[in-house]
CSV table of C-alpha atoms and ligand atoms in Angstrom, one decimal:
chain,number,residue,atom,x,y,z
Q,1,UNK,CA,-32.0,37.4,23.9
Q,2,UNK,CA,-31.6,36.9,20.3
Q,3,UNK,CA,-34.5,35.7,18.5
Q,4,UNK,CA,-34.9,31.6,17.8
Q,5,UNK,CA,-34.1,31.7,14.0
Q,6,UNK,CA,-30.7,33.2,14.5
Q,7,UNK,CA,-29.7,30.6,16.9
Q,8,UNK,CA,-31.0,28.0,14.4
Q,9,UNK,CA,-28.9,29.9,11.5
Q,10,UNK,CA,-25.8,29.6,13.8
Q,11,UNK,CA,-26.6,25.9,14.0
Q,12,UNK,CA,-27.4,25.8,10.4
Q,13,UNK,CA,-23.7,27.7,9.8
Q,14,UNK,CA,-21.6,25.2,12.1
Q,15,UNK,CA,-22.7,22.1,10.3
Q,16,UNK,CA,-22.2,24.0,6.8
Q,17,UNK,CA,-18.9,24.3,8.0
Q,18,UNK,CA,-17.8,20.8,9.9
Q,19,UNK,CA,-19.7,19.4,6.4
Q,20,UNK,CA,-16.8,21.8,4.2
Q,21,UNK,CA,-14.1,20.5,6.7
Q,22,UNK,CA,-15.1,17.0,6.4
Q,23,UNK,CA,-15.4,17.1,2.2
Q,24,UNK,CA,-11.7,18.9,2.2
Q,25,UNK,CA,-10.2,16.4,4.7
Q,26,UNK,CA,-12.1,13.8,1.9
Q,27,UNK,CA,-10.8,15.0,-0.7
Q,28,UNK,CA,-7.4,15.8,0.3
Q,29,UNK,CA,-7.4,11.6,1.4
Q,30,UNK,CA,-8.2,10.6,-2.0
Q,31,UNK,CA,-5.3,12.9,-3.7
Q,32,UNK,CA,-2.5,11.0,-1.2
Q,33,UNK,CA,-4.2,8.0,-2.2
Q,34,UNK,CA,-4.0,8.3,-5.6
Q,35,UNK,CA,-0.6,9.7,-5.5
Q,36,UNK,CA,0.9,6.9,-3.6
Q,37,UNK,CA,-1.1,4.2,-5.8
Q,38,UNK,CA,0.7,6.7,-9.3
Q,39,UNK,CA,4.0,6.7,-7.9
Q,40,UNK,CA,6.6,4.4,-9.4
Q,41,UNK,CA,7.4,1.9,-6.8
Q,42,UNK,CA,9.6,-1.8,-6.7
Q,43,UNK,CA,8.4,-5.3,-4.9
Q,44,UNK,CA,11.6,-7.5,-4.3
Q,45,UNK,CA,9.6,-9.5,-1.8
Q,46,UNK,CA,6.2,-11.0,-3.2
Q,47,UNK,CA,5.8,-15.3,-3.4
Q,48,UNK,CA,4.0,-16.1,-6.5
Q,49,UNK,CA,1.4,-18.2,-5.2
Q,50,UNK,CA,0.9,-15.9,-1.6
Q,51,UNK,CA,0.1,-13.2,-4.7
Q,52,UNK,CA,-2.8,-14.8,-6.5
Q,53,UNK,CA,-5.9,-13.0,-6.9
Q,54,UNK,CA,-8.4,-13.6,-4.3
Q,55,UNK,CA,-11.4,-13.9,-6.8
Q,56,UNK,CA,-9.2,-16.7,-8.5
Q,57,UNK,CA,-8.4,-18.4,-5.3
Q,58,UNK,CA,-12.1,-18.7,-4.2
Q,59,UNK,CA,-13.4,-19.9,-8.0
Q,60,UNK,CA,-10.5,-22.2,-7.9
Q,61,UNK,CA,-11.5,-23.5,-4.6
Q,62,UNK,CA,-14.9,-24.1,-5.3
Q,63,UNK,CA,-14.5,-25.5,-8.6
Q,64,UNK,CA,-12.4,-28.4,-6.4
Q,65,UNK,CA,-14.9,-28.6,-4.1
Q,66,UNK,CA,-12.6,-27.1,-1.2
Q,67,UNK,CA,-15.3,-26.7,1.1
Q,68,UNK,CA,-13.5,-24.9,3.9
Q,69,UNK,CA,-11.9,-22.1,1.8
Q,70,UNK,CA,-14.4,-19.7,2.5
Q,71,UNK,CA,-14.3,-20.1,6.2
Q,72,UNK,CA,-10.4,-20.3,6.2
Q,73,UNK,CA,-9.9,-17.2,4.4
Q,74,UNK,CA,-12.4,-15.5,6.6
Q,75,UNK,CA,-10.4,-16.3,9.8
Q,76,UNK,CA,-6.8,-14.7,11.5
Q,77,UNK,CA,-4.0,-15.0,10.2
Q,78,UNK,CA,-1.6,-16.1,12.3
Q,79,UNK,CA,1.5,-17.9,11.5
Q,80,UNK,CA,-0.1,-21.6,11.6
Q,81,UNK,CA,-3.0,-20.4,9.6
Q,82,UNK,CA,-1.0,-18.6,6.8
Q,83,UNK,CA,0.4,-22.1,5.9
Q,84,UNK,CA,-2.7,-24.0,6.0
Q,85,UNK,CA,-3.6,-21.4,3.5
Q,86,UNK,CA,-0.8,-21.5,1.1
Q,87,UNK,CA,-1.4,-25.7,1.3
Q,88,UNK,CA,-5.1,-24.4,0.2
Q,89,UNK,CA,-3.8,-22.6,-2.7
Q,90,UNK,CA,-1.2,-25.4,-3.6
Q,91,UNK,CA,-4.4,-27.8,-4.1
Q,92,UNK,CA,-5.9,-24.9,-6.2
Q,93,UNK,CA,-2.7,-24.2,-8.4
Q,94,UNK,CA,-2.5,-27.5,-10.0
Q,95,UNK,CA,-1.6,-27.3,-13.2
Q,96,UNK,CA,1.1,-25.3,-15.3
Q,97,UNK,CA,-1.9,-23.6,-17.4
Q,98,UNK,CA,-3.3,-22.3,-13.7
Q,99,UNK,CA,0.3,-21.5,-13.1
Q,100,UNK,CA,0.4,-19.7,-16.0
Q,101,UNK,CA,-3.0,-17.6,-15.1
Q,102,UNK,CA,-2.0,-17.2,-11.6
Q,103,UNK,CA,1.5,-15.4,-12.6
Q,104,UNK,CA,0.1,-13.4,-15.7
Q,105,UNK,CA,-2.6,-12.3,-12.7
Q,106,UNK,CA,0.0,-11.0,-10.2
Q,107,UNK,CA,1.8,-9.3,-12.7
Q,108,UNK,CA,-1.2,-7.3,-13.9
Q,109,UNK,CA,-2.4,-6.6,-10.1
Q,110,UNK,CA,1.3,-5.8,-9.1
Q,111,UNK,CA,1.5,-3.1,-12.2
Q,112,UNK,CA,-2.2,-1.6,-11.1
Q,113,UNK,CA,-0.7,-1.0,-7.6
Q,114,UNK,CA,1.8,1.1,-9.8
Q,115,UNK,CA,4.5,-0.8,-9.2
Q,116,UNK,CA,7.6,-1.0,-11.8
Q,117,UNK,CA,10.0,-3.4,-11.3
Q,118,UNK,CA,9.0,-6.8,-9.6
Q,119,UNK,CA,11.1,-9.6,-8.2
Q,120,UNK,CA,8.6,-12.6,-7.9
Q,121,UNK,CA,9.5,-15.8,-5.6
Q,122,UNK,CA,8.1,-19.3,-6.1
Q,123,UNK,CA,8.6,-22.6,-4.8
Q,124,UNK,CA,9.4,-24.8,-8.0
Q,125,UNK,CA,6.7,-27.6,-8.3
Q,126,UNK,CA,6.6,-31.0,-10.4
Q,127,UNK,CA,2.7,-30.7,-11.7
Q,128,UNK,CA,1.5,-33.9,-13.4
Q,129,UNK,CA,3.8,-35.1,-15.9
Q,130,UNK,CA,6.0,-31.8,-15.2
Q,131,UNK,CA,9.2,-30.9,-13.3
Q,132,UNK,CA,10.5,-28.4,-11.3
Q,133,UNK,CA,12.1,-26.7,-14.5
Q,134,UNK,CA,8.9,-26.8,-16.2
Q,135,UNK,CA,7.4,-24.8,-13.8
Q,136,UNK,CA,10.0,-22.1,-13.6
Q,137,UNK,CA,9.9,-22.3,-17.5
Q,138,UNK,CA,6.1,-21.5,-17.6
Q,139,UNK,CA,6.5,-18.6,-15.3
Q,140,UNK,CA,9.2,-17.4,-16.8
Q,141,UNK,CA,7.3,-17.3,-20.5
Q,142,UNK,CA,4.8,-15.2,-18.9
Q,143,UNK,CA,7.2,-13.2,-17.5
Q,144,UNK,CA,8.5,-12.2,-21.4
Q,145,UNK,CA,5.5,-12.1,-22.6
Q,146,UNK,CA,4.1,-10.0,-20.6
Q,147,UNK,CA,2.8,-7.0,-22.3
Q,148,UNK,CA,2.4,-3.8,-19.6
Q,149,UNK,CA,4.6,-1.3,-18.7
Q,150,UNK,CA,6.0,-3.9,-15.2
Q,151,UNK,CA,9.5,-5.0,-15.3
Q,152,UNK,CA,9.6,-8.7,-14.1
Q,153,UNK,CA,11.8,-10.8,-12.8
Q,154,UNK,CA,11.9,-14.3,-11.1
Q,155,UNK,CA,13.7,-15.9,-8.3
Q,156,UNK,CA,13.8,-19.5,-7.4
Q,157,UNK,CA,12.6,-20.5,-3.4
Q,158,UNK,CA,14.2,-23.3,-1.3
Q,159,UNK,CA,11.1,-24.0,1.2
Q,160,UNK,CA,13.0,-25.3,4.2
Q,161,UNK,CA,10.6,-27.6,5.4
Q,162,UNK,CA,11.3,-29.7,2.3
Q,163,UNK,CA,14.6,-30.3,3.4
Q,164,UNK,CA,18.4,-30.0,1.8
Q,165,UNK,CA,18.0,-33.0,-0.4
Q,166,UNK,CA,15.2,-31.1,-2.7
Q,167,UNK,CA,16.7,-27.5,-2.1
Q,168,UNK,CA,19.2,-29.0,-3.6
Q,169,UNK,CA,17.2,-30.9,-6.6
Q,170,UNK,CA,16.0,-27.5,-6.9
Q,171,UNK,CA,19.0,-25.5,-7.6
Q,172,UNK,CA,20.1,-28.3,-10.0
Q,173,UNK,CA,17.0,-27.5,-11.9
Q,174,UNK,CA,17.4,-23.8,-11.9
Q,175,UNK,CA,21.0,-23.5,-12.8
Q,176,UNK,CA,20.3,-26.5,-15.8
Q,177,UNK,CA,18.1,-24.3,-17.1
Q,178,UNK,CA,19.6,-21.0,-16.8
Q,179,UNK,CA,23.2,-22.7,-18.5
Q,180,UNK,CA,20.8,-23.9,-21.6
Q,181,UNK,CA,18.3,-21.0,-22.1
Q,182,UNK,CA,19.2,-17.3,-22.3
Q,183,UNK,CA,16.0,-16.1,-21.4
Q,184,UNK,CA,15.9,-18.1,-18.4
Q,185,UNK,CA,19.5,-16.5,-17.4
Q,186,UNK,CA,17.7,-13.3,-18.1
Q,187,UNK,CA,14.7,-13.6,-16.0
Q,188,UNK,CA,15.7,-16.0,-13.1
Q,189,UNK,CA,18.3,-13.5,-11.3
Q,190,UNK,CA,17.9,-14.8,-7.5
Q,191,UNK,CA,17.2,-18.0,-5.2
Q,192,UNK,CA,15.2,-17.1,-1.6
Q,193,UNK,CA,15.0,-19.4,1.3
Q,194,UNK,CA,11.5,-19.4,3.0
Q,195,UNK,CA,9.1,-21.8,3.8
Q,196,UNK,CA,7.3,-22.3,7.8
Q,197,UNK,CA,10.3,-20.4,9.8
Q,198,UNK,CA,9.3,-23.1,12.7
Q,199,UNK,CA,11.0,-26.2,10.4
Q,200,UNK,CA,13.3,-28.3,12.4
Q,201,UNK,CA,15.5,-27.5,9.1
Q,202,UNK,CA,18.3,-25.2,10.4
Q,203,UNK,CA,19.9,-22.8,7.3
Q,204,UNK,CA,23.4,-24.3,8.5
Q,205,UNK,CA,21.9,-27.3,6.4
Q,206,UNK,CA,21.5,-24.8,2.9
Q,207,UNK,CA,24.2,-22.7,3.5
Q,208,UNK,CA,26.8,-24.1,1.4
Q,209,UNK,CA,23.9,-24.6,-1.0
Q,210,UNK,CA,22.8,-20.6,-0.9
Q,211,UNK,CA,27.0,-19.9,-1.4
Q,212,UNK,CA,27.1,-22.0,-4.3
Q,213,UNK,CA,24.2,-20.0,-5.9
Q,214,UNK,CA,26.0,-16.7,-5.6
Q,215,UNK,CA,29.4,-17.7,-6.5
Q,216,UNK,CA,29.2,-20.2,-9.2
Q,217,UNK,CA,25.6,-19.4,-10.6
Q,218,UNK,CA,25.9,-15.5,-10.1
Q,219,UNK,CA,22.4,-15.3,-8.4
Q,220,UNK,CA,21.4,-12.5,-5.8
Q,221,UNK,CA,20.2,-14.4,-2.2
Q,222,UNK,CA,16.9,-13.5,-0.5
Q,223,UNK,CA,16.8,-15.0,2.8
Q,224,UNK,CA,14.0,-14.9,4.9
Q,225,UNK,CA,15.5,-14.6,8.9
Q,226,UNK,CA,14.0,-14.2,11.9
Q,227,UNK,CA,10.2,-14.3,11.6
Q,228,UNK,CA,10.3,-16.2,15.1
Q,229,UNK,CA,12.5,-16.7,17.6
Q,230,UNK,CA,14.4,-19.9,17.1
Q,231,UNK,CA,16.9,-21.9,19.7
Q,232,UNK,CA,19.5,-23.1,16.8
Q,233,UNK,CA,22.7,-20.0,15.5
Q,234,UNK,CA,19.9,-19.7,12.1
Q,235,UNK,CA,20.0,-15.6,12.4
Q,236,UNK,CA,23.8,-15.1,12.8
Q,237,UNK,CA,24.7,-17.3,10.1
Q,238,UNK,CA,22.2,-15.6,7.8
Q,239,UNK,CA,23.6,-12.0,9.5
Q,240,UNK,CA,27.1,-13.1,8.9
Q,241,UNK,CA,26.7,-14.5,4.9
Q,242,UNK,CA,24.2,-11.1,4.1
Q,243,UNK,CA,27.5,-9.0,5.1
Q,244,UNK,CA,30.0,-10.8,3.2
Q,245,UNK,CA,28.2,-9.2,-0.8
Q,246,UNK,CA,25.7,-6.4,0.9
Q,247,UNK,CA,24.8,-6.1,-2.8
Q,248,UNK,CA,24.1,-9.6,-3.7
Q,249,UNK,CA,21.8,-10.2,-0.5
Q,250,UNK,CA,19.2,-9.2,1.1
Q,251,UNK,CA,17.0,-9.8,4.4
Q,252,UNK,CA,13.1,-10.8,4.4
Q,253,UNK,CA,11.3,-9.7,7.4
Q,254,UNK,CA,14.5,-9.7,10.1
Q,255,UNK,CA,11.8,-9.2,12.9
Q,256,UNK,CA,13.5,-11.0,15.8
Q,257,UNK,CA,17.1,-9.2,14.7
Q,258,UNK,CA,18.9,-6.8,16.4
Q,259,UNK,CA,18.5,-3.2,14.9
Q,260,UNK,CA,22.7,-2.8,15.4
Q,261,UNK,CA,22.9,-6.2,13.3
Q,262,UNK,CA,21.3,-4.3,10.2
Q,263,UNK,CA,22.8,-0.5,10.3
Q,264,UNK,CA,26.2,0.6,8.9
Q,265,UNK,CA,28.8,-0.4,6.2
Q,266,UNK,CA,27.7,-3.6,4.4
Q,267,UNK,CA,24.1,-4.0,6.3
Q,268,UNK,CA,22.0,-5.8,3.8
Q,269,UNK,CA,18.6,-4.5,2.6
Q,270,UNK,CA,15.8,-5.3,4.5
Q,271,UNK,CA,12.6,-6.4,2.9
Q,272,UNK,CA,9.6,-4.8,5.4
Q,273,UNK,CA,6.5,-6.6,4.2
Q,274,UNK,CA,3.8,-4.7,7.0
Q,275,UNK,CA,0.8,-5.9,7.1
Q,276,UNK,CA,2.7,-9.1,7.3
Q,277,UNK,CA,4.5,-8.5,10.0
Q,278,UNK,CA,1.8,-6.9,11.9
Q,279,UNK,CA,-0.3,-10.3,11.4
Q,280,UNK,CA,2.7,-12.7,12.3
Q,281,UNK,CA,3.3,-10.4,15.4
Q,282,UNK,CA,0.4,-9.7,16.4
Q,283,UNK,CA,0.8,-5.4,16.9
Q,284,UNK,CA,-2.0,-3.8,17.8
Q,285,UNK,CA,-0.6,-1.0,15.2
Q,286,UNK,CA,2.4,-0.8,12.6
Q,287,UNK,CA,3.7,1.6,14.6
Q,288,UNK,CA,5.0,-0.9,17.1
Q,289,UNK,CA,6.9,-3.0,14.0
Q,290,UNK,CA,10.3,-3.3,14.7
Q,291,UNK,CA,12.8,-0.8,13.6
Q,292,UNK,CA,10.4,1.3,11.2
Q,293,UNK,CA,10.5,3.9,14.0
Q,294,UNK,CA,14.0,3.9,14.2
Q,295,UNK,CA,14.3,4.3,10.9
Q,296,UNK,CA,11.8,7.1,10.4
Q,297,UNK,CA,12.0,8.8,13.2
Q,298,UNK,CA,15.4,8.3,14.8
Q,299,UNK,CA,17.1,8.1,11.3
Q,300,UNK,CA,18.5,4.9,12.0
Q,301,UNK,CA,20.4,3.7,8.7
Q,302,UNK,CA,19.1,0.8,7.8
Q,303,UNK,CA,18.5,-0.3,4.2
Q,304,UNK,CA,15.0,-1.2,3.6
Q,305,UNK,CA,12.3,-1.6,1.0
Q,306,UNK,CA,8.6,-1.9,1.4
Q,307,UNK,CA,6.9,-5.8,0.2
Q,308,UNK,CA,3.8,-6.9,0.2
Q,309,UNK,CA,5.1,-10.9,1.2
Q,310,UNK,CA,1.0,-12.4,0.2
Q,311,UNK,CA,-0.9,-10.3,-1.3
Q,312,UNK,CA,-3.9,-12.5,-1.2
Q,313,UNK,CA,-3.0,-14.1,2.4
Q,314,UNK,CA,-2.7,-10.4,3.7
Q,315,UNK,CA,-5.7,-8.6,2.1
Q,316,UNK,CA,-3.3,-6.1,0.9
Q,317,UNK,CA,-1.3,-4.6,-2.5
Q,318,UNK,CA,1.8,-2.8,-3.1
Q,319,UNK,CA,0.3,0.8,-2.9
Q,320,UNK,CA,-1.8,-0.1,0.4
Q,321,UNK,CA,2.0,-1.2,2.0
Q,322,UNK,CA,3.1,2.6,1.6
Q,323,UNK,CA,0.3,4.3,2.1
Q,324,UNK,CA,0.3,2.7,5.7
Q,325,UNK,CA,3.7,3.3,6.3
Q,326,UNK,CA,2.8,6.9,5.5
Q,327,UNK,CA,0.0,7.2,7.9
Q,328,UNK,CA,1.8,5.4,10.7
Q,329,UNK,CA,5.2,7.2,10.8
Q,330,UNK,CA,4.0,10.6,9.0
Q,331,UNK,CA,5.7,10.7,6.3
Q,332,UNK,CA,5.5,12.5,2.8
Q,333,UNK,CA,5.6,11.3,-0.6
Q,334,UNK,CA,9.2,12.4,-1.2
Q,335,UNK,CA,10.2,10.5,1.8
Q,336,UNK,CA,8.1,7.3,0.2
Q,337,UNK,CA,9.9,8.0,-3.5
Q,338,UNK,CA,13.8,8.3,-2.0
Q,339,UNK,CA,13.2,4.9,-0.2
Q,340,UNK,CA,12.0,3.4,-3.6
Q,341,UNK,CA,15.3,5.3,-5.4
Q,342,UNK,CA,17.4,3.7,-2.4
Q,343,UNK,CA,16.2,0.5,-3.0
Q,344,UNK,CA,16.3,0.3,-6.4
Q,345,UNK,CA,20.3,-0.5,-6.1
Q,346,UNK,CA,19.5,-3.5,-4.7
Q,347,UNK,CA,17.5,-5.2,-6.7
Q,348,UNK,CA,19.4,-8.4,-8.9
Q,349,UNK,CA,18.8,-6.7,-11.6
Q,350,UNK,CA,19.4,-3.3,-10.7
Q,351,UNK,CA,20.0,-1.7,-13.9
Q,352,UNK,CA,16.5,-3.2,-15.2
Q,353,UNK,CA,14.8,-1.6,-12.1
Q,354,UNK,CA,16.6,1.9,-12.4
Q,355,UNK,CA,15.6,2.1,-16.3
Q,356,UNK,CA,12.3,1.1,-15.4
Q,357,UNK,CA,11.8,3.7,-12.8
Q,358,UNK,CA,13.1,6.2,-15.2
Q,359,UNK,CA,10.7,4.9,-17.3
Q,360,UNK,CA,7.7,5.8,-15.0
Q,361,UNK,CA,9.2,9.1,-14.2
Q,362,UNK,CA,9.8,8.8,-10.9
Q,363,UNK,CA,12.4,11.1,-9.5
Q,364,UNK,CA,15.7,10.1,-8.5
R,1,IMP,P1,5.1,-20.2,-3.9
R,1,IMP,O1,6.5,-20.3,-3.3
R,1,IMP,O2,4.8,-19.6,-5.2
R,1,IMP,O3,4.3,-21.3,-3.7
R,1,IMP,O4,4.4,-19.2,-2.6
R,1,IMP,C1,3.8,-19.5,-1.7
R,1,IMP,C2,4.8,-20.4,-0.7
R,1,IMP,O5,5.9,-19.2,-0.1
R,1,IMP,C3,4.9,-21.1,0.7
R,1,IMP,O6,4.1,-22.1,0.8
R,1,IMP,C4,5.9,-20.6,1.7
R,1,IMP,O7,6.6,-21.8,1.4
R,1,IMP,C5,6.7,-19.2,0.9
R,1,IMP,N1,6.1,-18.2,2.2
R,1,IMP,C6,5.5,-17.2,1.9
R,1,IMP,N2,4.9,-16.5,2.9
R,1,IMP,C7,6.0,-16.8,3.5
R,1,IMP,C8,6.6,-16.1,4.9
R,1,IMP,O8,6.2,-14.8,5.6
R,1,IMP,N3,7.7,-16.7,5.4
R,1,IMP,C9,8.3,-18.3,5.1
R,1,IMP,N4,7.6,-18.4,3.9
R,1,IMP,C10,6.7,-18.0,3.0
R,2,ZN,ZN1,8.0,-14.2,2.2
């Protein structure tokens, strides 16, 4: 029998070894988190008001006496809850001065997460005596004056729930602004089709307008599709349009879409928003996300880009989205860098996107 002192010594050595192992794991994790944050990334699918800085939202809501804000933000993120949060944000973003602040802070936050190039999208709103064109011009002004290293571009959103007449008015305002202003032409590079996907308005009612944006105005098309099942032919019309000129059309979410419709020659890039999709599909884990397993584990050739959708709503940032995908599918940093480099070719201002990545020093 060994003396009691020896047993104590063995236990102490074992706990020391366990502590050292824990510390090594912690340090390794910190290195990974730092590397993913520092890696040059691109963001193609971020809604401006959904990307409002959370502390700003709370400050604005309290200043306006919006009592239910904290409770709403503390609740779960069902599709309905997300659209209640957007309504709250829109109550707070009530002047061009606030739009300016939200846009500037969003750019700062994306840059802090290692983003080199961002396409921020937003639904132009007439605020006070100002027009929708003034709204776009304000965001463009913030982008043009941004002093950081991030390269920003703007997509004008069409909210399907406002209907096709409002959409046509928005596109006309954006087209007029671009015609008369070289700066707006440089920064406004696309249009987005978004809004509550349960809206009665089908894509069919907007299709001509989106073709006009692509063919007459030279704008890229970013289209939300398959966020929830719909009884109309929404997804099939959008998929057919997207295959016509894949470089000029990207798809947002594309959850309720068969993988074979997103593979092969001419496949459009899918903007994957991991946290947003997990929340709206109520998935237990990211491993259950449609298609990601096919792409990362089985080599399906679906062009994709990782995006945040609405950082404020989903409590995330771009680096966190990359980290989640890395963890869920066991990816290496070089896999993530390759994903970014491939996505860059589908930016609506691809030369600016590639130049921003090159400046950052991302390997291609
Ligand atoms: P905004 O366009 O800058 O005001 O950003 C908020 C708006 O983006 C919302 O009111 C929706 O119209 C749209 N949006 C944000 N996230 C989603 C989404 O996941 N699906 C559809 N529309 C969205
Ligand atoms: Zn979206």
